[in-house]
Coordinates of C-alpha atoms in Angstrom, one line a residue:
Chain A
M269 CA 99.1 132.9 136.5
R270 CA 99.5 136.2 134.7
R271 CA 96.6 137.8 132.8
A272 CA 97.5 139.2 129.5
A273 CA 97.5 143.0 129.8
S274 CA 95.4 144.0 126.9
G275 CA 93.8 142.8 123.7
T276 CA 90.5 141.4 122.7
S277 CA 91.3 137.8 123.7
P278 CA 92.4 137.5 127.3
L279 CA 95.1 134.9 126.7
V280 CA 96.8 133.3 129.6
S281 CA 100.5 132.4 129.9
G282 CA 100.4 128.7 131.0
G283 CA 104.0 128.2 131.7
W284 CA 105.0 125.0 129.9
T285 CA 101.5 123.9 129.1
P286 CA 101.3 125.4 125.6
W287 CA 104.6 123.8 124.7
L288 CA 103.3 120.5 126.0
Y289 CA 100.3 120.9 123.7
L290 CA 102.5 121.9 120.8
A291 CA 105.1 119.1 121.3
P292 CA 103.5 116.5 119.1
A293 CA 102.9 118.9 116.2
L294 CA 106.4 120.3 116.4
V295 CA 108.0 116.8 116.5
V296 CA 106.1 115.6 113.5
L297 CA 106.6 118.8 111.5
G298 CA 110.3 119.0 112.5
G299 CA 111.0 115.4 111.5
L300 CA 108.9 115.2 108.4
L301 CA 108.8 118.7 107.0
V302 CA 111.6 120.9 108.2
Y303 CA 114.3 118.2 108.2
P304 CA 113.4 116.9 104.7
I305 CA 113.5 120.5 103.4
Y306 CA 117.0 120.8 104.9
Q307 CA 118.0 117.5 103.3
L308 CA 116.5 118.5 100.0
G309 CA 118.7 121.6 100.0
L310 CA 121.7 119.6 101.0
I311 CA 121.3 116.8 98.4
S312 CA 120.9 119.5 95.7
F313 CA 124.6 120.5 96.3
F314 CA 125.9 116.9 95.8
Q315 CA 126.6 114.6 93.0
Y316 CA 124.1 112.0 94.1
T317 CA 123.3 109.1 91.7
Q318 CA 122.8 105.4 91.8
A319 CA 126.5 104.8 92.7
Q320 CA 126.2 107.1 95.8
V321 CA 122.8 105.7 96.8
S322 CA 124.0 102.1 96.9
G323 CA 127.1 103.2 98.8
G324 CA 129.6 102.3 96.0
E325 CA 131.0 105.8 95.8
P326 CA 131.0 108.7 98.3
A327 CA 128.8 111.6 97.6
T328 CA 130.9 114.4 96.3
F329 CA 130.2 118.1 97.0
E330 CA 129.4 119.9 93.8
G331 CA 128.4 123.3 95.0
F332 CA 126.1 124.8 92.4
G333 CA 127.0 122.1 89.9
N334 CA 123.5 120.7 89.7
Y335 CA 122.0 124.1 89.4
A336 CA 124.5 125.0 86.7
E337 CA 123.6 121.9 84.8
L338 CA 119.9 122.6 85.3
F339 CA 120.0 126.2 84.2
G340 CA 122.1 125.3 81.2
D341 CA 119.6 122.8 80.0
P342 CA 117.0 124.3 77.5
Q343 CA 114.5 121.6 78.5
F344 CA 114.4 123.0 82.1
W345 CA 113.4 126.4 80.9
Q346 CA 110.8 125.0 78.6
V347 CA 109.4 122.9 81.5
L348 CA 109.5 125.9 83.9
L349 CA 107.6 128.0 81.4
A350 CA 105.0 125.3 80.8
T351 CA 104.6 124.8 84.5
V352 CA 103.9 128.5 85.2
L353 CA 101.6 128.9 82.3
F354 CA 99.7 125.7 83.0
A355 CA 99.3 126.6 86.7
A356 CA 98.2 130.1 85.9
A357 CA 95.6 128.8 83.5
C358 CA 94.3 126.3 86.0
V359 CA 94.2 128.9 88.9
V360 CA 92.4 131.5 86.8
S361 CA 89.8 129.0 85.4
T362 CA 89.3 127.4 88.8
L363 CA 88.7 130.8 90.6
A364 CA 86.5 132.1 87.9
A365 CA 84.3 129.0 87.8
G366 CA 84.3 128.7 91.6
C367 CA 83.3 132.3 92.3
A368 CA 80.7 132.5 89.4
L369 CA 79.0 129.3 90.6
A370 CA 79.1 130.5 94.3
V371 CA 77.2 133.6 93.3
L372 CA 74.8 131.5 91.2
L373 CA 74.2 129.3 94.3
T374 CA 72.9 132.3 96.2
R375 CA 70.4 133.1 93.4
V376 CA 68.6 129.8 93.1
R377 CA 66.1 127.9 95.3
A378 CA 67.0 124.9 97.5
L379 CA 66.6 122.1 94.9
P380 CA 68.9 123.4 92.1
R381 CA 71.3 124.4 94.8
L382 CA 71.4 121.0 96.3
A383 CA 71.9 119.4 92.9
L384 CA 74.8 121.6 92.0
M385 CA 76.3 121.2 95.5
L386 CA 76.1 117.4 95.4
A387 CA 77.6 117.3 91.9
A388 CA 80.4 119.5 93.0
L389 CA 81.0 117.5 96.1
G390 CA 81.2 114.4 93.9
A391 CA 83.8 115.9 91.7
W392 CA 85.7 117.1 94.8
A393 CA 85.6 113.7 96.4
T394 CA 86.9 111.9 93.3
P395 CA 90.5 110.8 93.9
A396 CA 93.0 112.3 91.5
V397 CA 94.0 109.0 89.9
T398 CA 90.4 108.0 89.2
G399 CA 89.5 111.4 88.0
S400 CA 92.4 111.2 85.6
T401 CA 91.4 107.8 84.2
V402 CA 87.8 108.7 83.9
W403 CA 88.5 111.9 82.0
L404 CA 90.9 110.0 79.7
F405 CA 88.1 107.5 79.0
L406 CA 85.6 110.3 78.3
F407 CA 88.0 111.7 75.7
D408 CA 89.2 108.3 74.4
P409 CA 89.5 108.5 70.6
D410 CA 88.0 105.0 70.1
F411 CA 85.5 104.4 72.9
G412 CA 84.9 107.8 74.5
P413 CA 81.5 109.7 74.3
V414 CA 83.0 113.2 73.9
N415 CA 84.4 112.7 70.4
R416 CA 81.1 111.2 69.3
M417 CA 79.1 114.1 70.7
L418 CA 81.4 116.6 69.1
G419 CA 81.7 114.7 65.9
L420 CA 85.5 114.6 66.1
G421 CA 86.0 111.0 64.8
D422 CA 89.0 109.4 66.3
H423 CA 90.9 112.7 67.2
S424 CA 93.4 112.0 69.9
W425 CA 93.5 114.6 72.7
T426 CA 96.7 113.4 74.2
Y427 CA 98.7 113.5 71.1
G428 CA 99.1 117.2 70.6
R429 CA 100.9 119.3 73.3
L430 CA 98.3 121.9 73.8
S431 CA 95.3 119.6 73.6
A432 CA 96.9 117.3 76.1
F433 CA 97.5 120.2 78.5
F434 CA 93.9 121.3 77.8
L435 CA 92.5 117.9 78.7
V436 CA 94.5 117.9 82.0
L437 CA 93.3 121.4 82.7
L438 CA 89.7 120.4 82.3
E439 CA 90.2 117.6 84.9
V440 CA 92.1 119.8 87.3
V441 CA 89.4 122.6 87.2
W442 CA 86.6 119.9 87.5
C443 CA 88.1 118.6 90.7
S444 CA 89.3 121.8 92.3
F445 CA 86.5 124.4 91.6
P446 CA 84.2 122.8 94.2
F447 CA 86.6 123.9 97.0
V448 CA 86.5 127.5 95.8
M449 CA 82.7 127.4 95.2
V450 CA 81.8 125.9 98.6
T451 CA 84.2 128.2 100.5
V452 CA 83.2 131.4 98.7
Y453 CA 79.5 130.4 99.1
A454 CA 80.0 129.9 102.8
G455 CA 81.6 133.3 102.9
I456 CA 78.8 135.1 101.0
R457 CA 76.3 133.5 103.4
A458 CA 78.2 135.0 106.3
V459 CA 77.9 138.5 104.9
P460 CA 75.2 140.4 106.8
G461 CA 72.0 140.8 104.8
E462 CA 71.7 144.5 105.6
V463 CA 74.9 145.3 103.7
L464 CA 73.6 143.7 100.6
E465 CA 70.1 145.3 101.1
A466 CA 71.6 148.7 101.3
A467 CA 73.6 148.1 98.2
S468 CA 70.7 146.9 96.2
L469 CA 68.4 149.7 97.5
D470 CA 71.1 152.1 96.2
G471 CA 70.4 150.5 92.8
A472 CA 73.7 148.6 92.4
S473 CA 73.7 145.8 89.8
Q474 CA 74.7 142.2 90.6
W475 CA 78.2 142.7 89.1
R476 CA 78.6 146.0 91.0
I477 CA 77.5 144.4 94.3
W478 CA 80.1 141.6 93.7
R479 CA 82.9 144.0 92.8
S480 CA 82.3 146.8 95.3
V481 CA 80.6 145.0 98.3
L482 CA 81.2 141.2 98.3
A483 CA 84.7 141.0 96.9
P484 CA 86.2 143.4 99.4
M485 CA 84.4 141.7 102.3
L486 CA 85.3 138.3 101.0
R487 CA 88.9 139.2 100.5
P488 CA 90.3 137.1 103.3
I489 CA 88.5 134.1 101.9
L490 CA 89.6 134.9 98.3
V491 CA 93.2 135.1 99.6
V492 CA 92.9 131.6 101.1
V493 CA 91.3 130.0 98.0
T494 CA 93.8 131.8 95.7
I495 CA 96.8 130.7 97.7
Q496 CA 95.5 127.1 97.9
S497 CA 94.8 127.0 94.2
V498 CA 98.3 128.3 93.3
I499 CA 99.9 125.8 95.6
W500 CA 97.7 122.9 94.3
D501 CA 97.9 123.7 90.6
F502 CA 101.6 124.6 90.6
K503 CA 102.5 121.1 91.8
V504 CA 100.0 119.0 89.9
F505 CA 101.5 115.5 89.7
T506 CA 99.1 112.7 89.5
Q507 CA 96.9 114.1 86.7
I508 CA 99.9 114.9 84.4
Y509 CA 101.6 111.7 85.2
V510 CA 98.6 109.5 84.6
M511 CA 96.8 111.4 81.8
T512 CA 99.9 112.0 79.6
N513 CA 101.6 108.8 80.6
G514 CA 104.6 110.3 82.5
G515 CA 104.9 113.7 80.8
G516 CA 103.5 113.4 77.3
I517 CA 105.1 112.3 74.0
A518 CA 108.8 113.2 74.1
G519 CA 108.2 115.0 77.4
Q520 CA 106.0 117.7 75.8
N521 CA 103.7 117.8 78.8
L522 CA 106.2 117.8 81.6
V523 CA 105.8 120.1 84.5
L524 CA 108.4 120.7 87.2
N525 CA 107.1 118.1 89.6
V526 CA 107.0 115.3 87.1
Y527 CA 110.3 116.4 85.6
A528 CA 111.9 116.2 89.1
Y529 CA 110.4 112.8 89.7
Q530 CA 111.7 111.5 86.3
Q531 CA 115.2 112.9 86.9
A532 CA 115.4 111.4 90.4
F533 CA 113.6 108.1 90.3
A534 CA 113.8 107.2 86.7
S535 CA 117.3 108.4 85.9
S536 CA 118.7 108.2 89.4
Q537 CA 119.8 111.8 89.3
Y538 CA 118.8 112.5 92.9
G539 CA 121.0 115.6 93.2
L540 CA 119.6 117.1 90.0
G541 CA 116.0 116.2 91.0
S542 CA 116.6 117.9 94.4
A543 CA 117.8 121.0 92.7
I544 CA 114.5 121.1 90.7
G545 CA 112.6 120.6 94.0
V546 CA 114.5 123.6 95.6
V547 CA 113.6 125.7 92.6
M548 CA 109.9 124.8 93.0
L549 CA 110.1 125.5 96.7
L550 CA 111.6 128.9 96.1
I551 CA 109.1 129.9 93.4
L552 CA 106.1 128.9 95.5
L553 CA 107.5 130.7 98.6
A554 CA 108.2 133.8 96.5
V555 CA 104.8 133.9 94.9
T556 CA 102.9 133.3 98.2
L557 CA 105.0 135.7 100.3
G558 CA 104.8 138.4 97.7
Y559 CA 101.0 138.0 97.5
L560 CA 100.7 138.1 101.3
R561 CA 102.8 141.2 101.5
L562 CA 100.7 142.9 98.9
L563 CA 97.6 142.2 100.9
R564 CA 99.2 143.3 104.1
R565 CA 100.1 146.6 102.5
Q566 CA 96.5 147.0 101.6
G567 CA 95.8 146.7 105.3
E568 CA 94.6 143.2 105.5
E569 CA 95.2 141.1 108.5
L570 CA 96.6 137.6 108.1
Chain B
M14 CA 70.3 137.7 100.9
S15 CA 66.5 137.5 100.8
L16 CA 66.0 141.0 99.5
L17 CA 68.7 140.5 96.9
R18 CA 66.9 137.4 95.8
A19 CA 63.5 139.0 95.8
R20 CA 64.8 141.7 93.5
V21 CA 65.8 139.2 90.9
R22 CA 62.8 139.0 88.5
R23 CA 61.2 135.7 87.9
P24 CA 62.6 135.0 84.4
G25 CA 66.0 135.8 85.7
R26 CA 65.8 133.3 88.5
L27 CA 64.4 130.6 86.3
A28 CA 67.3 131.1 83.9
A29 CA 69.7 130.9 86.9
E30 CA 68.1 127.7 88.1
A31 CA 68.1 126.2 84.7
S32 CA 71.8 126.9 84.3
A33 CA 72.5 125.6 87.8
L34 CA 70.8 122.3 86.9
L35 CA 72.6 122.1 83.5
I36 CA 76.0 122.7 85.2
A37 CA 75.2 120.1 87.8
V38 CA 74.5 117.6 85.1
V39 CA 77.8 118.4 83.3
V40 CA 79.8 118.3 86.5
A41 CA 78.2 114.9 87.5
F42 CA 78.5 113.4 84.1
P43 CA 82.1 112.0 84.5
L44 CA 81.0 110.2 87.6
Y45 CA 77.9 108.9 85.9
W46 CA 79.9 107.7 83.0
M47 CA 82.4 106.0 85.4
V48 CA 79.7 104.0 87.2
L49 CA 77.8 103.3 84.0
S50 CA 80.9 101.9 82.3
A51 CA 81.8 99.8 85.3
F52 CA 78.5 98.0 84.8
K53 CA 78.6 97.8 81.1
P54 CA 79.4 94.4 79.5
A55 CA 82.7 94.2 77.7
G56 CA 81.1 94.5 74.2
E57 CA 79.4 97.7 75.1
I58 CA 82.5 99.4 76.5
E59 CA 84.6 98.6 73.5
S60 CA 82.0 100.1 71.2
S61 CA 82.7 103.0 68.9
Q62 CA 79.1 104.2 69.4
P63 CA 78.9 104.4 73.3
R64 CA 75.4 104.7 74.7
P65 CA 74.5 106.7 77.8
W66 CA 72.7 103.7 79.2
T67 CA 73.1 99.9 79.3
L68 CA 70.6 97.3 78.6
A69 CA 72.6 94.4 80.0
P70 CA 74.3 95.5 83.3
S71 CA 77.0 93.1 84.2
L72 CA 79.3 92.6 87.2
D73 CA 82.1 91.2 85.1
S74 CA 84.4 94.2 85.5
F75 CA 83.9 94.1 89.3
R76 CA 84.7 90.4 89.3
R77 CA 87.9 91.1 87.4
V78 CA 88.8 93.8 89.9
F79 CA 88.1 91.8 93.0
G80 CA 89.7 88.7 91.4
Q81 CA 92.9 90.8 91.0
Q82 CA 95.3 89.5 93.6
E83 CA 95.3 91.6 96.8
F84 CA 92.8 94.2 95.6
G85 CA 90.9 93.8 98.9
R86 CA 94.2 94.1 100.7
Y87 CA 95.0 97.4 98.8
F88 CA 91.6 98.7 99.8
L89 CA 92.2 97.9 103.5
N90 CA 95.6 99.5 103.3
S91 CA 94.2 102.7 101.8
L92 CA 91.5 102.8 104.6
L93 CA 94.1 102.2 107.2
V94 CA 96.4 104.9 105.9
A95 CA 93.6 107.4 105.6
G96 CA 92.1 106.5 108.9
C97 CA 95.4 106.9 110.8
V98 CA 96.2 110.2 109.1
V99 CA 92.7 111.6 109.9
I100 CA 92.8 110.6 113.6
A101 CA 96.4 111.5 114.3
S102 CA 96.3 114.8 112.5
A103 CA 93.0 115.8 114.1
L104 CA 94.3 115.1 117.6
I105 CA 97.7 116.7 117.1
A106 CA 96.2 119.8 115.3
F107 CA 93.6 120.2 118.1
L108 CA 96.3 120.4 120.8
A109 CA 98.4 122.8 118.7
A110 CA 95.5 125.0 117.8
T111 CA 94.5 125.2 121.5
A112 CA 98.1 126.2 122.4
V113 CA 98.3 129.0 119.9
T114 CA 94.8 130.3 120.6
R115 CA 94.4 130.1 124.3
F116 CA 97.8 130.8 125.7
R117 CA 100.2 133.7 125.4
F118 CA 103.8 132.7 125.2
R119 CA 107.0 133.8 123.5
L120 CA 107.3 132.7 119.8
R121 CA 103.5 132.4 119.5
T122 CA 103.3 134.7 116.5
T123 CA 106.4 133.2 115.0
L124 CA 104.9 129.7 115.2
L125 CA 101.7 130.9 113.6
I126 CA 103.6 132.4 110.7
M127 CA 105.6 129.2 110.4
F128 CA 102.4 127.2 110.2
L129 CA 101.1 129.5 107.5
V130 CA 104.3 129.2 105.5
A131 CA 104.4 125.5 106.0
Q132 CA 101.2 125.2 104.0
M133 CA 103.0 126.6 101.0
V134 CA 105.7 123.9 100.9
P135 CA 105.2 121.8 97.8
V136 CA 105.4 118.4 99.5
E137 CA 106.0 116.6 96.2
A138 CA 109.4 118.3 96.1
L139 CA 110.2 116.5 99.4
T140 CA 109.8 113.0 97.8
I141 CA 113.5 112.6 97.4
P142 CA 114.7 113.4 100.9
L143 CA 111.7 111.5 102.4
F144 CA 112.7 108.5 100.3
F145 CA 116.2 108.5 101.9
L146 CA 114.7 109.2 105.3
M147 CA 112.3 106.3 105.1
R148 CA 115.1 104.1 103.7
D149 CA 117.4 104.9 106.6
A150 CA 114.6 104.3 109.1
G151 CA 113.9 101.0 107.5
Q152 CA 110.4 102.2 106.6
L153 CA 110.4 101.7 102.9
N154 CA 107.6 99.3 101.8
T155 CA 105.6 99.9 104.9
L156 CA 102.4 101.7 105.4
G157 CA 104.2 104.0 107.9
S158 CA 106.1 105.6 105.0
L159 CA 102.7 106.7 103.7
I160 CA 101.1 107.6 107.0
L161 CA 103.8 109.7 108.6
P162 CA 104.4 112.2 105.8
H163 CA 100.7 112.8 105.3
I164 CA 100.2 113.6 109.0
A165 CA 102.9 116.2 108.7
F166 CA 101.5 117.7 105.5
S167 CA 97.9 118.0 106.7
L168 CA 98.9 119.5 110.1
P169 CA 99.6 123.2 109.1
F170 CA 96.3 123.6 107.3
A171 CA 94.4 121.8 110.0
I172 CA 95.9 123.9 112.8
W173 CA 95.2 127.1 110.8
M174 CA 91.7 126.1 110.2
L175 CA 90.9 124.9 113.7
R176 CA 92.2 128.1 115.2
G177 CA 88.9 129.8 114.4
F178 CA 86.9 127.1 116.1
V179 CA 88.9 127.1 119.3
K180 CA 88.8 130.9 119.4
A181 CA 85.0 130.9 119.1
V182 CA 84.7 129.0 122.4
P183 CA 84.1 131.8 125.0
E184 CA 86.8 132.4 127.6
A185 CA 84.1 132.6 130.3
L186 CA 83.4 128.9 129.7
E187 CA 87.0 128.1 130.5
E188 CA 87.0 130.2 133.7
A189 CA 83.7 128.7 134.8
A190 CA 85.1 125.2 134.3
Y191 CA 88.2 126.0 136.5
I192 CA 86.0 127.6 139.2
D193 CA 84.0 124.4 139.2
G194 CA 87.2 122.6 139.9
A195 CA 87.9 121.0 136.5
S196 CA 91.5 120.3 135.7
R197 CA 93.1 121.7 132.5
A198 CA 93.0 118.3 130.9
R199 CA 89.4 117.8 131.8
F200 CA 88.5 121.1 130.2
L201 CA 90.5 120.3 127.2
W202 CA 88.9 116.9 126.4
Q203 CA 85.5 117.1 128.0
I204 CA 84.5 120.6 127.2
L205 CA 86.7 122.1 124.4
F206 CA 87.0 119.0 122.3
P207 CA 83.3 118.3 121.8
L208 CA 82.7 122.0 121.0
V209 CA 85.4 122.0 118.3
L210 CA 84.3 118.7 116.8
P211 CA 82.5 120.4 113.8
G212 CA 85.7 122.1 112.9
L213 CA 87.6 118.8 113.2
V214 CA 85.2 117.2 110.8
A215 CA 85.9 119.9 108.2
T216 CA 89.7 119.6 108.6
S217 CA 89.4 115.8 108.5
V218 CA 88.0 116.0 105.0
F219 CA 91.2 117.6 103.8
S220 CA 93.5 115.2 105.5
F221 CA 91.4 112.2 104.3
I222 CA 91.6 113.4 100.7
S223 CA 95.3 114.0 100.8
A224 CA 95.9 110.5 102.2
W225 CA 93.4 108.6 100.1
N226 CA 94.5 110.4 96.9
D227 CA 98.2 109.7 97.5
F228 CA 99.8 108.5 94.4
L229 CA 103.3 109.8 94.4
F230 CA 104.5 108.5 97.8
A231 CA 102.9 105.1 97.2
K232 CA 104.6 105.0 93.8
S233 CA 108.0 106.0 95.3
F234 CA 108.1 104.4 98.7
I235 CA 106.3 101.0 98.1
I236 CA 108.7 99.6 95.6
S237 CA 109.2 95.9 96.3
D238 CA 106.6 94.7 98.7
T239 CA 103.5 95.3 96.7
S240 CA 101.2 93.8 99.5
Q241 CA 101.8 97.1 101.3
S242 CA 100.5 99.1 98.3
T243 CA 97.3 101.2 98.1
L244 CA 94.3 101.6 95.8
P245 CA 95.8 104.0 93.3
M246 CA 98.5 101.4 92.5
A247 CA 95.8 98.7 92.1
L248 CA 93.9 100.9 89.6
L249 CA 97.0 101.1 87.5
V250 CA 97.1 97.4 87.1
F251 CA 94.1 97.8 84.7
Y252 CA 95.3 101.0 83.1
K253 CA 98.0 100.2 80.6
P254 CA 98.4 103.3 78.4
D255 CA 98.7 101.3 75.2
D256 CA 95.8 98.9 75.9
P257 CA 93.7 99.9 78.9
D258 CA 91.1 97.5 80.3
W259 CA 88.5 100.3 80.5
G260 CA 85.9 98.1 82.2
G261 CA 88.4 97.2 84.9
V262 CA 89.6 100.7 85.2
M263 CA 86.1 102.1 85.6
A264 CA 85.1 99.4 88.1
A265 CA 88.2 99.9 90.2
S266 CA 87.7 103.7 90.0
T267 CA 84.1 103.3 91.2
V268 CA 85.2 101.2 94.2
M269 CA 87.9 103.7 95.0
T270 CA 85.6 106.7 94.7
I271 CA 82.5 105.4 96.6
P272 CA 84.0 105.6 100.2
V273 CA 85.1 109.2 99.7
L274 CA 81.7 110.0 98.2
V275 CA 80.0 108.5 101.2
F276 CA 82.3 110.4 103.6
F277 CA 81.6 113.6 101.8
V278 CA 77.8 113.3 101.8
L279 CA 77.9 112.4 105.5
V280 CA 79.9 115.5 106.4
Q281 CA 78.4 117.7 103.8
R282 CA 76.6 120.2 106.1
R283 CA 79.5 120.3 108.6
L284 CA 81.9 120.9 105.7
V285 CA 80.1 123.9 104.4
S286 CA 79.5 125.4 107.9
G287 CA 83.1 124.4 108.8
L288 CA 84.6 126.3 105.9
G289 CA 82.3 129.2 106.7
G290 CA 83.5 129.2 110.3
A291 CA 87.2 128.9 109.4
V292 CA 87.2 131.7 106.9
K293 CA 85.1 134.1 109.0
D294 CA 87.9 134.4 111.4

């Protein structure tokens, strides 16, 4: 057995042992993640509709035909723009709420902290489908309490494009801020007390402490929660599907995910649906890799 | 932290505590309304002046939900799917995290980066190829078509998160175990596994949620044999966009949320410390 020459962790080379340990993970990931990604790319280059699925006609290679059709469709661009804006709004609101409440948690005694923590865990634990229906019921024009409290009569939140998106945003932020809050709170607690002491002895304000001391120290955590939020919010499916009944009136609330699903499974345009999936995949990879590179350039370790 | 807190003057802290409590009430309100509405009699739910309490709690909505054919079956299916995903991904991720943390081998860094990138894959985009994969494997309309993809999707995050926990176990402990004559397998399962258990609890929360929440795959892969369906589909029996049975929807939602809530409360401490441990790395 060879000792690793240097480094902080004296790793050992175990011959085939590590590969034995890795085998189950690699088999599962290869078969159910890597291979489907390859298939997705492949299908996106084919004319693949109900006729090909049932075996009536052979699948014909189309090259970039599906992509040409997609990029030539004004609805695609509209959906793409809506997806990006909606995800950005969700990410920013979630991070702001999560970080602010994490800081608030450090400033209160045990009882209010427990109350807020439990409420947040409850929201976090709520499955997306039930969260969606509950929020719809809260904002129901006829029987919901929100319109009564706000004196809005029978105003329908799901009728207008923006108000429907807004309602979904509220639900998404409600169920995803707890992850950010709990993670950032755990991170703040791990920051050594002396550092904060020194900062406050120097007369730094709360905001200044957050910006100049906590935020830089918490950067690895903030990276994790930001990336997770981008990934989750960019591919919101259940909430949009349930709350706007499959994408809103005349598809006004479609996002890429739901759009791909509708094209593939409702219209049997599997090739076109796959092309949308590839576009999504590429956007998410570009965003995340770009962000990671930026952080690495600032000297952060992964 | 203590000094920071001590420096906050009393009125400031009271204001902070008041707002924390107020926010807790607002955040908890949807769940309160869900449970309340599940127990309201039909007349009170369909009232244009809803009250935040009920004078005549009724089990009618729950009776309707459990009277719904196969609701119990859906519930068991959901538990089965989530249980299999949690156990399988915990074991597989534990082995993989150990491999990339405690061994040096070629491609180690490459694999780590691959696990990181794999977390970014929007799994929803893979519904189409997975549909064909499951069809060709004869797995459509089976619980396997829901279990297998969720194991794969929760793995990269679980491996990444467990890494910190495996790393935290001192090398000396491993050496001591070998000197005492323990085999590698014995060290793995009898020493390392119990030490990493808190981390496994935290990762399990994530795999449990992803499996229990699953809506898209159940909708896409369980198409003809509805006895293989899961709770989200059962809920939609009551939610018809034009004419929802709100009592039924809220009762079914309550039944669907309670197990996750219980799970969360049970692992609450471990979850917070687990996230702290994972992100410290």
